[in-house]
Structures are given as structure tokens and as C-alpha cells.
XYZ file of C-alpha atoms in Angstrom:
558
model
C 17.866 20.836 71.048
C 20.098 18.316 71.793
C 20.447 18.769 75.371
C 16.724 19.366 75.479
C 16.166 15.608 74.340
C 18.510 14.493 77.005
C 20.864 13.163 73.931
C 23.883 15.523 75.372
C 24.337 17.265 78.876
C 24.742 21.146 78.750
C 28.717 20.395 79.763
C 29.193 18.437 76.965
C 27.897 20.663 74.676
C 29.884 23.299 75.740
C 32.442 21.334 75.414
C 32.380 20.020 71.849
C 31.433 23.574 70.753
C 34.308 24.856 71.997
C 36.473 22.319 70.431
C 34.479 23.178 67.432
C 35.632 26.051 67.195
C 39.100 25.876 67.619
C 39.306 23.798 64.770
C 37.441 26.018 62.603
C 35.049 23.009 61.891
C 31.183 22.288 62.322
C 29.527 21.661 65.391
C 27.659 18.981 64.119
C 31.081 17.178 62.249
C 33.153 17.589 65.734
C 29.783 15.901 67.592
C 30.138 13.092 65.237
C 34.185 12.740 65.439
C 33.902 13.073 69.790
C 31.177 9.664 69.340
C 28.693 10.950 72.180
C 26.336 10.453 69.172
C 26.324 8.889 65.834
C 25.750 10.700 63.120
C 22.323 8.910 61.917
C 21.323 10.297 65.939
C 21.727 13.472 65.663
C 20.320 13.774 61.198
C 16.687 12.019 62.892
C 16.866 14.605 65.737
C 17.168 17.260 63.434
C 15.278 16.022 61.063
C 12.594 15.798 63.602
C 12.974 18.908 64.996
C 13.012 21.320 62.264
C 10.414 19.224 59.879
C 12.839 18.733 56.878
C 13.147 15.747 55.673
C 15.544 12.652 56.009
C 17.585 10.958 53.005
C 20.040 8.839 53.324
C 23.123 9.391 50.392
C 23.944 5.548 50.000
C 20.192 5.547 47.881
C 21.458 8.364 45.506
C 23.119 8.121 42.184
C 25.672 10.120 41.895
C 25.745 10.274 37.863
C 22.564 12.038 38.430
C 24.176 15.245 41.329
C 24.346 18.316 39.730
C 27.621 18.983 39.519
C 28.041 22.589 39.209
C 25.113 23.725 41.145
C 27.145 25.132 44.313
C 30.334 26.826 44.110
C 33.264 23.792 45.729
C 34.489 26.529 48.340
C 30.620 27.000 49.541
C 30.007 22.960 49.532
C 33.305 22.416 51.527
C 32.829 25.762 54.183
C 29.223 25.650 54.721
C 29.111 21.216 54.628
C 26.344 21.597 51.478
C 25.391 19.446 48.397
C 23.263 20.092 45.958
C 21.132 16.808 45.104
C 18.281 17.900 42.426
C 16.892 20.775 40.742
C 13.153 21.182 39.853
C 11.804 24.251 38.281
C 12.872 26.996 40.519
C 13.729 24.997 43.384
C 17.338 23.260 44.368
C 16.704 20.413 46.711
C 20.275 20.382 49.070
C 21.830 18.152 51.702
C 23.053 19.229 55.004
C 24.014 17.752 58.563
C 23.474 21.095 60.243
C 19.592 22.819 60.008
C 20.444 25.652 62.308
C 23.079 27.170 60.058
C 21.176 29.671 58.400
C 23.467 31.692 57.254
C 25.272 29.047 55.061
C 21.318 28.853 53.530
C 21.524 32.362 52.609
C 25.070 32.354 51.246
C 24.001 29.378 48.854
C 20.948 30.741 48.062
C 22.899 34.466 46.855
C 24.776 31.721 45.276
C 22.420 29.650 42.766
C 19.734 32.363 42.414
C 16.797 29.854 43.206
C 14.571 29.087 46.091
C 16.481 26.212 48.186
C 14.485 23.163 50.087
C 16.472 21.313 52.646
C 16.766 17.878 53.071
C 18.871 16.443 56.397
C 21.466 13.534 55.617
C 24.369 11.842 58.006
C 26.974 14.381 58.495
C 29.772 11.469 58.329
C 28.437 10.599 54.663
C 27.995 13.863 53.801
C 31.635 14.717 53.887
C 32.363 11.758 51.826
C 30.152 12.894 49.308
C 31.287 16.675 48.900
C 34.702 15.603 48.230
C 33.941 13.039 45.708
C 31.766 15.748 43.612
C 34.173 18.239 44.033
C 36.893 15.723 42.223
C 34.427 14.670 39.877
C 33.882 17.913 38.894
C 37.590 18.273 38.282
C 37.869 15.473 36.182
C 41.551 16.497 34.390
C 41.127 15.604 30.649
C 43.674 12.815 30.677
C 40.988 11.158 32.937
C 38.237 11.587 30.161
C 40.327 10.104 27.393
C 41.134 6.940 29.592
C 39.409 3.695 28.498
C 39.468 1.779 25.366
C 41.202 2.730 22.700
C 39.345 3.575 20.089
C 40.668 2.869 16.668
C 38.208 4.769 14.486
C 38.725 7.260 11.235
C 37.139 10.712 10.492
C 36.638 11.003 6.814
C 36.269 14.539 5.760
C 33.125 14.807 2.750
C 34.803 18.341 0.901
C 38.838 17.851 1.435
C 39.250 20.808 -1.427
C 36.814 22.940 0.680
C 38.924 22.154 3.755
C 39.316 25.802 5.514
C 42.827 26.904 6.932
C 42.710 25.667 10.587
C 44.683 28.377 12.725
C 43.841 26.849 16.351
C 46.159 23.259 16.678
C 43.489 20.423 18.088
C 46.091 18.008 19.325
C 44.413 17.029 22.442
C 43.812 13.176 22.247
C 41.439 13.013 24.987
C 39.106 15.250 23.926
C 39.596 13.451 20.312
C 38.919 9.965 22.607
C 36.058 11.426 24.186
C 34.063 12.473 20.847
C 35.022 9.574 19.461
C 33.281 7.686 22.744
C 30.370 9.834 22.374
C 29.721 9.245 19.003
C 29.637 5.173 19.630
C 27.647 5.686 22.479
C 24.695 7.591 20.368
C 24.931 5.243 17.720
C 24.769 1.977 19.641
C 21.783 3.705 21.536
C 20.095 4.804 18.415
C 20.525 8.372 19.083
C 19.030 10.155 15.630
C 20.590 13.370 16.770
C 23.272 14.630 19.657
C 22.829 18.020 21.254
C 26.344 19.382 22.851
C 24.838 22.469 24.967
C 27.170 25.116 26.714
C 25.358 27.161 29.718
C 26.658 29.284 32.524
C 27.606 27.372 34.795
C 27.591 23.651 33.135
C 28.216 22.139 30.109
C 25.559 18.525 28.879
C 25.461 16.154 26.163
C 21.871 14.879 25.221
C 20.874 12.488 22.746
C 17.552 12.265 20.889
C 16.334 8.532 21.490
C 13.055 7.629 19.928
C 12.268 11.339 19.647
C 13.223 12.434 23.136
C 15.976 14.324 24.601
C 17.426 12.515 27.434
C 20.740 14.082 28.977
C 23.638 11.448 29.030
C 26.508 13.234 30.178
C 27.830 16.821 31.789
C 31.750 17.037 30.948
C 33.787 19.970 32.326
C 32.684 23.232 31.815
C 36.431 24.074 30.905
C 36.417 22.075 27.936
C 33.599 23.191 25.746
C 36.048 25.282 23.250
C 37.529 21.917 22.725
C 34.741 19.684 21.384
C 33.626 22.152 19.390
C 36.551 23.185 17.812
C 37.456 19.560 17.393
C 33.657 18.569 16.203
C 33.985 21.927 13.690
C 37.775 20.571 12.431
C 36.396 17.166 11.499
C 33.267 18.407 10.122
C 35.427 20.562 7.462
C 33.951 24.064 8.800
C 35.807 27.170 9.886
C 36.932 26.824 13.742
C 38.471 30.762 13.571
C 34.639 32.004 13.013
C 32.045 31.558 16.431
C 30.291 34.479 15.828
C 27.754 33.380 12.795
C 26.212 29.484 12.472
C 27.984 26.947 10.648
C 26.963 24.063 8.714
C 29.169 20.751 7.722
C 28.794 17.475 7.606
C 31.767 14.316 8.031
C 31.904 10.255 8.129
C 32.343 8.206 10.927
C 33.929 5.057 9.176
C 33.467 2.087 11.931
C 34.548 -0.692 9.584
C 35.383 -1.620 5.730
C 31.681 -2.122 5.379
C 29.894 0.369 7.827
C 30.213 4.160 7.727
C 27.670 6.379 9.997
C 27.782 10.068 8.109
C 26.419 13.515 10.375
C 24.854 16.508 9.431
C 26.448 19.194 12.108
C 25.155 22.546 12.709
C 27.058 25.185 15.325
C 24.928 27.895 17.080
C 26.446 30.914 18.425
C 24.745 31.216 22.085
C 25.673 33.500 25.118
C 27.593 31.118 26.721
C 29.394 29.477 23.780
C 28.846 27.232 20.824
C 25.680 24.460 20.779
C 26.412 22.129 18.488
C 23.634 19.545 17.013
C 24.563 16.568 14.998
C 22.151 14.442 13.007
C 23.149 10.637 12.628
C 22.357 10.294 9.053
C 22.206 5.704 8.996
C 22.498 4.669 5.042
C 21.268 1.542 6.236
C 17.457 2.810 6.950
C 16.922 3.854 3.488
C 17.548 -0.206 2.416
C 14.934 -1.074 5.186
C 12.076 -1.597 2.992
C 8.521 -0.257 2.837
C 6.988 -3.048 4.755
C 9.399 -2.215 7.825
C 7.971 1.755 8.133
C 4.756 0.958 9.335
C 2.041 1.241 6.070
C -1.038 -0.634 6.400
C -1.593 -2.933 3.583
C -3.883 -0.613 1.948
C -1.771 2.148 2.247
C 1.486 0.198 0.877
C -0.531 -0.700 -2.646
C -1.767 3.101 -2.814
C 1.897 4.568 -2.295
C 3.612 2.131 -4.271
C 0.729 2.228 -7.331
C 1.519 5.930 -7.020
C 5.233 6.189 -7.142
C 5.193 3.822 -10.243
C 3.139 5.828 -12.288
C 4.914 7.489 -15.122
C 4.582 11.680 -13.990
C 2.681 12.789 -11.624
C 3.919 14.889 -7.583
C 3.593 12.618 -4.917
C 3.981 14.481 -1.392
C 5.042 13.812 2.118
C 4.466 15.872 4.574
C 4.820 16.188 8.383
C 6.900 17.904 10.805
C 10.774 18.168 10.890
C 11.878 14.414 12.362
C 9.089 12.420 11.484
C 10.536 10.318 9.408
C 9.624 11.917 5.545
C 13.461 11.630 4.539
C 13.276 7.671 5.197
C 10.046 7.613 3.572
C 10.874 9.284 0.016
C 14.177 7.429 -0.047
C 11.883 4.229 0.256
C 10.398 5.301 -2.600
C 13.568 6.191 -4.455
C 14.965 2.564 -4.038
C 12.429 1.060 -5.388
C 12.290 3.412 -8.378
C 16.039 2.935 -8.384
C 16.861 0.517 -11.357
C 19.187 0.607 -14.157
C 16.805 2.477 -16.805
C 15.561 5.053 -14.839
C 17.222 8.312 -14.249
C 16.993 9.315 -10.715
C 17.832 13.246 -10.159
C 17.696 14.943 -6.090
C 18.136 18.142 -5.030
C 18.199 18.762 -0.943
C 19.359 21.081 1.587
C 21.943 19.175 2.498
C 21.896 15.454 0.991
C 20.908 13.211 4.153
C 21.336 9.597 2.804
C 24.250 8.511 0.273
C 21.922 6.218 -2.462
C 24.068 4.664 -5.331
C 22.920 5.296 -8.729
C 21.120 8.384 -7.804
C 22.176 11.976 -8.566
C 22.089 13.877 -5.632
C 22.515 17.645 -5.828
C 23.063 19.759 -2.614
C 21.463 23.122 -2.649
C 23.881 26.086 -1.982
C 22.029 29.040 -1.825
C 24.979 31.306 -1.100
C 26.464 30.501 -4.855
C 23.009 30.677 -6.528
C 21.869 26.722 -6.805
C 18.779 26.930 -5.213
C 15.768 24.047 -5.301
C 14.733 26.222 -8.583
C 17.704 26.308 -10.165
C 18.596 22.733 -9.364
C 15.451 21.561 -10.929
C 15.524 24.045 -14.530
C 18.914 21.585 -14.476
C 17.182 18.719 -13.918
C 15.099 19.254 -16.599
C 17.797 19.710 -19.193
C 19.224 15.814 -18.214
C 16.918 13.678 -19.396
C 14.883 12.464 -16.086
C 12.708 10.528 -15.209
C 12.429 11.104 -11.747
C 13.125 13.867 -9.606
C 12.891 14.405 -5.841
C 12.965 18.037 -4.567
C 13.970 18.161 -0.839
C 11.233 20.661 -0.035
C 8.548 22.692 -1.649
C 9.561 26.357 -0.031
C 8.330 29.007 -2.521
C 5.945 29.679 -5.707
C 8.760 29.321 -7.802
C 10.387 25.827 -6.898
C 6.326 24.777 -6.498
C 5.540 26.198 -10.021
C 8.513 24.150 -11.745
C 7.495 21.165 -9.823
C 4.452 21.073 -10.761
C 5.475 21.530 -14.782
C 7.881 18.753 -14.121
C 5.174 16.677 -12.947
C 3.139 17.790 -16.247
C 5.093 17.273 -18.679
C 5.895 13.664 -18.018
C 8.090 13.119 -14.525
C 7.743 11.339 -11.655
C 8.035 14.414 -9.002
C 8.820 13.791 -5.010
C 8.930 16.089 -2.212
C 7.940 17.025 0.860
C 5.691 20.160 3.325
C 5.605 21.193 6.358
C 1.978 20.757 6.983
C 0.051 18.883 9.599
C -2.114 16.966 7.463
C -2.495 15.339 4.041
C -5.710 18.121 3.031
C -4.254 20.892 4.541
C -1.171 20.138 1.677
C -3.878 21.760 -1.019
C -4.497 24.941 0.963
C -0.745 25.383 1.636
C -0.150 24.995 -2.258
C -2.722 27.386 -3.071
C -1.782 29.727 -0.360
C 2.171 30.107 -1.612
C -0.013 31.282 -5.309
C -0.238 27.709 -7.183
C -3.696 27.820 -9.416
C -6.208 25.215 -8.485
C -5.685 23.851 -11.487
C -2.211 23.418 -12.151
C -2.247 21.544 -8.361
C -5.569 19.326 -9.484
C -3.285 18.023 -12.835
C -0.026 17.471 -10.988
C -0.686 16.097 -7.407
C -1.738 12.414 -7.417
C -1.445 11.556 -3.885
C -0.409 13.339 -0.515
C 0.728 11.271 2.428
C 1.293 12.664 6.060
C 3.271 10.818 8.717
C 4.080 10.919 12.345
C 6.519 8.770 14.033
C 4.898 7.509 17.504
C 7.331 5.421 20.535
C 7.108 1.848 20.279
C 5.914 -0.510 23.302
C 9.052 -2.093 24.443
C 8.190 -6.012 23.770
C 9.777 -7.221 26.656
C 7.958 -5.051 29.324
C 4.921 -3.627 28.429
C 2.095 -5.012 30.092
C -1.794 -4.465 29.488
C -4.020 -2.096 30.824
C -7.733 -1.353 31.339
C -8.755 2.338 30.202
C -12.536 2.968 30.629
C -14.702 2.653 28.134
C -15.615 6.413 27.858
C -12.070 7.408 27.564
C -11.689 5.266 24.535
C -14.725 6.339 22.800
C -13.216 10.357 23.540
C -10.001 9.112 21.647
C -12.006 8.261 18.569
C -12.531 4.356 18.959
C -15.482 3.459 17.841
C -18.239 1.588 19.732
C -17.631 -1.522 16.955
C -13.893 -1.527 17.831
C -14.921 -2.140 21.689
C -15.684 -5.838 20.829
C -13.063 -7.461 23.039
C -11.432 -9.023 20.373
C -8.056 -6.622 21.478
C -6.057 -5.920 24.219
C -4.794 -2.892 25.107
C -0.987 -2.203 26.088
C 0.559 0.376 28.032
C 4.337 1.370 28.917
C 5.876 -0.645 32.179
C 6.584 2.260 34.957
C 10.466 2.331 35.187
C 10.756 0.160 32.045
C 13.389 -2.291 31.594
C 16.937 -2.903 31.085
C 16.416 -3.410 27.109
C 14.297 0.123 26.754
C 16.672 2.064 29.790
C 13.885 2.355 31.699
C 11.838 4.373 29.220
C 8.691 1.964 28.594
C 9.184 2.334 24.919
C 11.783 0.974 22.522
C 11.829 2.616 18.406
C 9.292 4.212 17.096
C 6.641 3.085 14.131
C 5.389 5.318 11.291
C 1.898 7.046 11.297
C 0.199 7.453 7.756
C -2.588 9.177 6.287
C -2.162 8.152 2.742
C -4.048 10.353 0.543
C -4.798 9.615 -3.269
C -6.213 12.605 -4.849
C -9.508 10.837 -6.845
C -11.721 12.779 -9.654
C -13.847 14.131 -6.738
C -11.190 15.353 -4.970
C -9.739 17.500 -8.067
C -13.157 18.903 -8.777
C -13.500 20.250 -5.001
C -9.625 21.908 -5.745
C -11.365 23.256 -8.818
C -13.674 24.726 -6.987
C -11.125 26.641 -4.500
C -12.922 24.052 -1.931
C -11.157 24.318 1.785
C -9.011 21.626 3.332
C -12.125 20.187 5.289
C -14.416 19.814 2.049
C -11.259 17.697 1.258
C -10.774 15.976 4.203
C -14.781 15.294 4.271
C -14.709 13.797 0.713
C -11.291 11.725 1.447
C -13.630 10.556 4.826
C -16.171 9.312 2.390
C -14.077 7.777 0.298
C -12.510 5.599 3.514
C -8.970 6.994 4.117
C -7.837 6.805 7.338
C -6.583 10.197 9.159
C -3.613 10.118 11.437
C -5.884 9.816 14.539
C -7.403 6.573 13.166
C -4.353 4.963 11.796
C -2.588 5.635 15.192
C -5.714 3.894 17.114
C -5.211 0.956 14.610
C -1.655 0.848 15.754
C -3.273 0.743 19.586
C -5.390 -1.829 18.477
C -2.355 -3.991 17.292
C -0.178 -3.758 20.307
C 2.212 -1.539 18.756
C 1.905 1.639 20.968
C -0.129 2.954 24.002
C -3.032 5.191 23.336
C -1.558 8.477 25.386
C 1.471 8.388 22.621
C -0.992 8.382 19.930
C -2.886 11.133 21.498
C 0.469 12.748 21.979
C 1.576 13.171 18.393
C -2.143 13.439 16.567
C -4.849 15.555 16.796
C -8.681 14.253 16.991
């Protein structure tokens, strides 16, 4: 090809592939060491001439290479890089098109359909090496940095199993430790340590998505999790069955971060998840979640009421913990007795009894609340309605004059009833006891510094449920910034804000449960009598700057 473009003569060619191979090296890395041609020369001839196309490796970031992709003896013999995955595809780098049968070595290798793109053999050879020693980073090399001076506080000391494995290994201890901070100055709500074949990644949940932050050495998986299982007061001799524990972060005298961490026995190893449990969000208030004013008074006039079952419901993460302990801080005052029984306890709360559920030994949300009712309360939160029995004890507590919290898993506030009546609750008893159901969602918030408005047709806002009234011009519509910012890490979005449908169940509303009456009679009458579904009370949020309309339509139905 070369010679045919008048780039080399045939003598010259002949040459430098014979010097080729007597080195045992390319033909394309000898071209570019004899300088009859550069190397960006002969990647746009090739480029050209076989149709792939032509990156250049100074634009790429290496955090984001997969590390692991291509075996380090294939990268180094066959000059090969893996730069991306997507789907079934690995995109890879290469000086030299016209070795095909490095291609079908790699792609035996990887097990996925390969798409070349050409790059500058010089750089190329740069690169390779520096993945291959990133890839094996020693451990001393991970521990480097700051020292950390932080404390693990075990919650169950008594509890503490024998430990038979010795985790002395201060980087890996330095490393955790790093990747805790990091998640909680990010405000990570929960860290995912994975373990697959042939890689091992760390992703945090930020603002209810899973974004990978780091890929660590396959070799040292065993370690964090039989470091994260030592700390967290759970058995590090036993992989083969899932683990719960829980342990304290202390940061300071006056800040402590606790997690909730569950293990998962996979093929390849241990996943581990931890939950960032924040005391601090429970003091935030009620007007920081996100109510409308209208909402607020119906909530709060509920929760003060002397007995009665006030719900939350809504799927797991979206924010119904936060919400009840709201309610319990308010409620939480020197005369009242406050009992809770949850599976585990998420948020420490001073002056209220908190009772975790061990269904192994026999306390279940049943038997924690027959207890209950022999201390004197006068409110009780039950971590979640499961079964007839905790419901039916409830909803007696609620009768005979308690305040009763908890929380479904349903998707709306009406469609509470039918699950109530569907686990074997009478109409009745559920028409005497509920007084008001409220379902949530937690939807991204616009990063203030970068989002920007944007002009949606008029149709497409009338499909998402905005009225032809709301269309008065009086609003402007915001949208995410493409790439975001340096405050939202390029994400568009920065926190989240709360969702409500809040719910009071009026006189009308009892007599349709009376009647057996579905969840849409309800949701017709609680229409009629002006509460606001989750669709509606998202588009208010649109309305008010707060979030962009595909993230409403995201995490509501219409």
C-alpha cells in the first residue's frame, strides 16, 4: 500500500521488513523507528486505505480505558488496546490494519465482536505500557496519599464473631477508608463494590444513579471485603450465604456517618452494597423535602392527631425513611412516647425507642408491636406493613388510641387500599384506621448553576398532562446543560427533590372502601376532591424551575 502511494520504494520496504523481522518486532513500529515516515503518515494512510477510522490517544482519558479488557501479553505481542466497550462491541487501537491474525487472537480473547480504530504507532506503545502498569498497581501504591486519621466504630462489640483470616493490610484499610470519604463528600446514598470475571468496579449511587468511580485490581477483591465484613461486625470465614451488618464511620467529635452493609455471594466473588445512612437528614425539616404548602398542613394536621395510620408509600430509595423520621421529630417531645420497629434501624433519633427486627430469634414487626403495646405508647412507627398479621395489629393500634406510621410498597397513594385489602384487611377495619396515605418519588434536581431554558412544543406539553391554562407564559421551562458543569460532574442535575401525592382519606373516601370500591373509584373521588397525583405535583415542580419535564416523566406515570 505503501509503495503503491509512492510513500516508500519497493527496496525500502524490503528492507525495513526484513529488519523487522529480525527483531521480532512490527513492521509498522520498525517503519516508524527507520524515520522514512512518521508515524501520523503512515496511521492516515491506513486509515485511508482500509476505511477504519482515525483517533488520536492524546484526546483520550485514560481513567476511562478498560483495563482488563485484553490479556497484557496480547496488548504487548499483537501492539493492541482496548479503548471502549459498547454492548457487544470492543472498540480497539492499532498501528497495523493488515494484521489480521492479531484481530482474531483478541477477538478468541474477549468473546465480543471487535471494531478497529487506527492511532500513531509511536503513541500507541506509550500507551500499552502505561495500562499494563496501571493495571498492576502493587497495593502499597493504592494506600499512598493522605493519611487518613479516621475510626471504625463497631455497633454490636458483644456480637463481634471470631475473625480467623488476619486483615493487617494498611493499604487496603487506606483505600476503604478513601472510598468511603469520597462517597460521602459526593453524596453517594449507597456504594456498590462489584467482583466480575475479569475486573473488579466501585460505583456510587449519586442522585439515584449508578455512576462507576473506580476499577481497583482484580487481585484484591478478597481484601475489601473481608476488611468491609471485619468492620461491619459480620462473619468473614462464611462467603457462601448473604450477610448483613452495619458500622460507624466517626469523622469528627461531632459527625459520625453510620452504613447499612449487605454481602452477596456471586460467581465471581462477594458484591458488597453499603447504604450511607446521614443522621443529619432526618433534622432537615419538612419544609426542605419538597411538600407543597397544601400538602405540608395536610401531613402535619395528620401526624398530630391523637390515633389514627398514616402511610408512606413508594418504591425502595425514594426517600419514605427521611419522610417518616420527619414526622417522628416533630412528634418527638418530652411527653410523648415514641416506639419503632424496622428491619434494620436506618437513622439513630434520640429519645426514640428503636427496635430492630430479628426474624431469625423470633422478633418480628408482629411481635415487636404486641410489645409495643404493653409500654405505654403513644406513637409507634412500624418499618413496613409485610403481612395480615403485622397489618391487623396496626390497624388495632391505630384503633384503640395510637398514632401508627409505616410504610408500602405501592405505586400510588389509592392503590395503598387495594393492597390492604388484598393481604385480607376488612374494608372496614382499613376505613376506621387509615387517615391519610402519601406516595413519594424522588426526581434529579436542575443543577442551579448550569441549567439553561428550553422550548418544548406545545403539543408535547399538553401529552405530559399540562394543561392548556398552565400554557400562559407566565413560566419558563428548564432543561439539563449537555455535559453539565464542574459543580454537578457533568451530570446536568445536582440532588434530588421529593414528589408527593398527599392523600387524606375524607368521609367519601371511607364509604367507597365500604363499598369494596377499586383503587380508581378512589383515585376519581380524591380527583374531585383536588389532590394532586404524582404526575401533577411533578409538572408543578417543572413549572417552578426545579426539574426538567423528561425526569418527571421518568419517575411518574400519566
Amino acid at each position: 500500500m505503501l509503495v503503491q502511494e509512492k510513500l516508500l520504494s519497493e527496496n525500502e520496504a524490503e528492507s525495513i521488513q526484513a529488519q523487522a523481522n529480525t527483531q521480532s518486532i512490527p513492521f509498522v513500529t520498525q517503519l516508524v523507528q527507520s524515520r522514512k515516515l512518521s508515524a501520523i503518515e503512515i496511521a492516515q494512510s491506513a486509515a485511508t486505505a482500509f476505511g477504519f477510522p482515525l483517533l488520536d490517544l492524546n484526546s483520550v482519558n485514560p481513567e476511562y480505558l478498560p483495563q482488563k479488557a485484553i490479556d497484557a501479553k496480547l496488548m504487548q505481542n499483537y501492539r493492541v488496546m482496548a479503548l471502549q466497550s459498547r454492548g457487544n462491541t470492543l472498540f480497539i487501537a492499532l498501528s497495523d490494519p493488515t494484521n489480521l491474525h492479531a484481530l482474531d487472537d483478541v477477538q478468541f480473547q474477549v468473546g465480543m465482536a471487535l471494531s478497529p480504530v487506527v492511532v500513531e504507532d509511536d503513541k500507541l506503545g506509550k500507551w500499552i505500557n502505561k495500562v499494563i502498569d496501571d493495571s498492576d498497581t502493587t497495593l502499597k501504591s493504592l494506600g499512598t496519599g493522605d493519611d487518613l486519621d479516621l475510626d471504625f466504630e463497631k455497633e454490636d462489640k458483644a456480637a463481634e464473631p471470631e475473625q480467623t483470616t488476619e486483615i493487617d493490610d494498611a493499604p487496603v484499610v487506606k483505600y476503604i477508608q478513601k472510598t468511603l470519604l469520597d462517597a460521602i463528600n459526593m453524596g453517594a446514598s449507597d456504594l456498590h463494590f462489584e467482583p466480575y470475571e475479569k475486573y473488579y468496579r466501585i460505583r456510587y449511587r449519586i442522585d439515584g444513579e449508578l455512576r462507576e468511580i473506580a476499577r481497583p485490581p482484580l487481585a484484591i477483591k478478597d481484601k475489601i471485603a473481608s476488611r468491609i465484613k471485619v468492620i461491619s461486625s459480620m462473619d468473614i470465614s462464611e462467603k457462601r450465604v448473604p450477610q448483613d451488618g452495619r458500622m460507624k464511620l466517626v469523622l469528627s467529635k461531632n459527625r459520625a456517618i453510620d452504613f447499612r452493609v449487605s454481602t452477596l455471594p456471586t460467581l465471581q466473588g462477594e458484591k458488597i452494597v453499603m447504604r450511607i445512612l446521614d443522621p443529619s437528614s432526618a433534622t432537615l425539616g419538612i419544609d426542605a423535602l419538597g411538600y407543597e404548602p397544601e400538602q405540608r398542613e395536610a401531613l402535619l394536621s395528620a401526624v398530630q392527631r391523637p390515633y389514627g395510620m398514616v402511610l408512606v408509600t413508594g418504591p425502595t430509595g425514594s426517600g419514605k425513611t427521611v419522610s417518616l423520621y420527619t414526622c417522628l421529630n416533630i412528634l418527638n417531645q418530652p411527653g410523648v412516647n415514641i416506639s419503632t420497629a424496622e428491619d434494620p434501624a436506618e437513622i439513630n433519633l434520640p429519645g426514640v425507642n428503636q427496635v430492630n427486627v430479628n426474624e431469625k430469634a423470633g422478633l418480628t414487626f408482629a411481635a415487636a408491636l404486641k410489645a409495643f403495646l404493653r409500654q405505654d405508647p403513644d406513637v409507634i412507627m412500624v418499618g413496613e406493613i409485610r403481612d395480615l398479621e403485622t397489618a391487623d395489629i396496626a390497624i388495632k393500634a391505630a384503633q384503640t388510641g395510637h398514632m401508627v406510621l409505616s410504610t408500602l410498597h405501592t405505586n400510588d397513594a389509592p392503590g395503598t387500599l387495594s393492597r390492604l385489602m388484598n393481604m385480607g384487611v376488612a374494608p372496614f377495619n382499613i376505613a376506621s384506621s387509615v387517615i391519610l396515605i402519601t406516595a413519594q418519588r424522588l426526581a434529579r434536581r436542575l443543577c442551579k448553576i448550569c441549567k439553561h431554558p428550553v422550548d418544548i412544543p406545545k403539543e408535547a406539553l399538553l401529552r405530559a398532562g399540562f394543561k392548556e391554562e398552565d400554557l400562559d407564559g407566565s413560566w419558563q421551562l428548564y432543561g439539563p446543560k449537555e455535559g453539565g458543569c464542574d459543580a454537578c460532574n457533568g451530570s446536568g442535575y445536582k440532588g434530588r427533590v421529593g414528589i408527593y401525592q398527599v392523600m387524606p382519606i375524607t368521609d367519601e373516601m371511607s364509604r367507597i372502601i365500604m363499598r369494596n370500591g377499586t383503587a380508581h373509584d378512589i383515585s376519581d373521588q380524591a380527583r374531585r376532591e383536588g389532590v394532586k397525583d404524582l404526575r401533577q405535583s411533578g409538572l408543578l415542580k417543572v413549572k417552578q424551575g426545579l426539574t426538567s419535564l423528561e425526569e418527571i416523566e421518568a419517575c411518574t406515570n400519566e
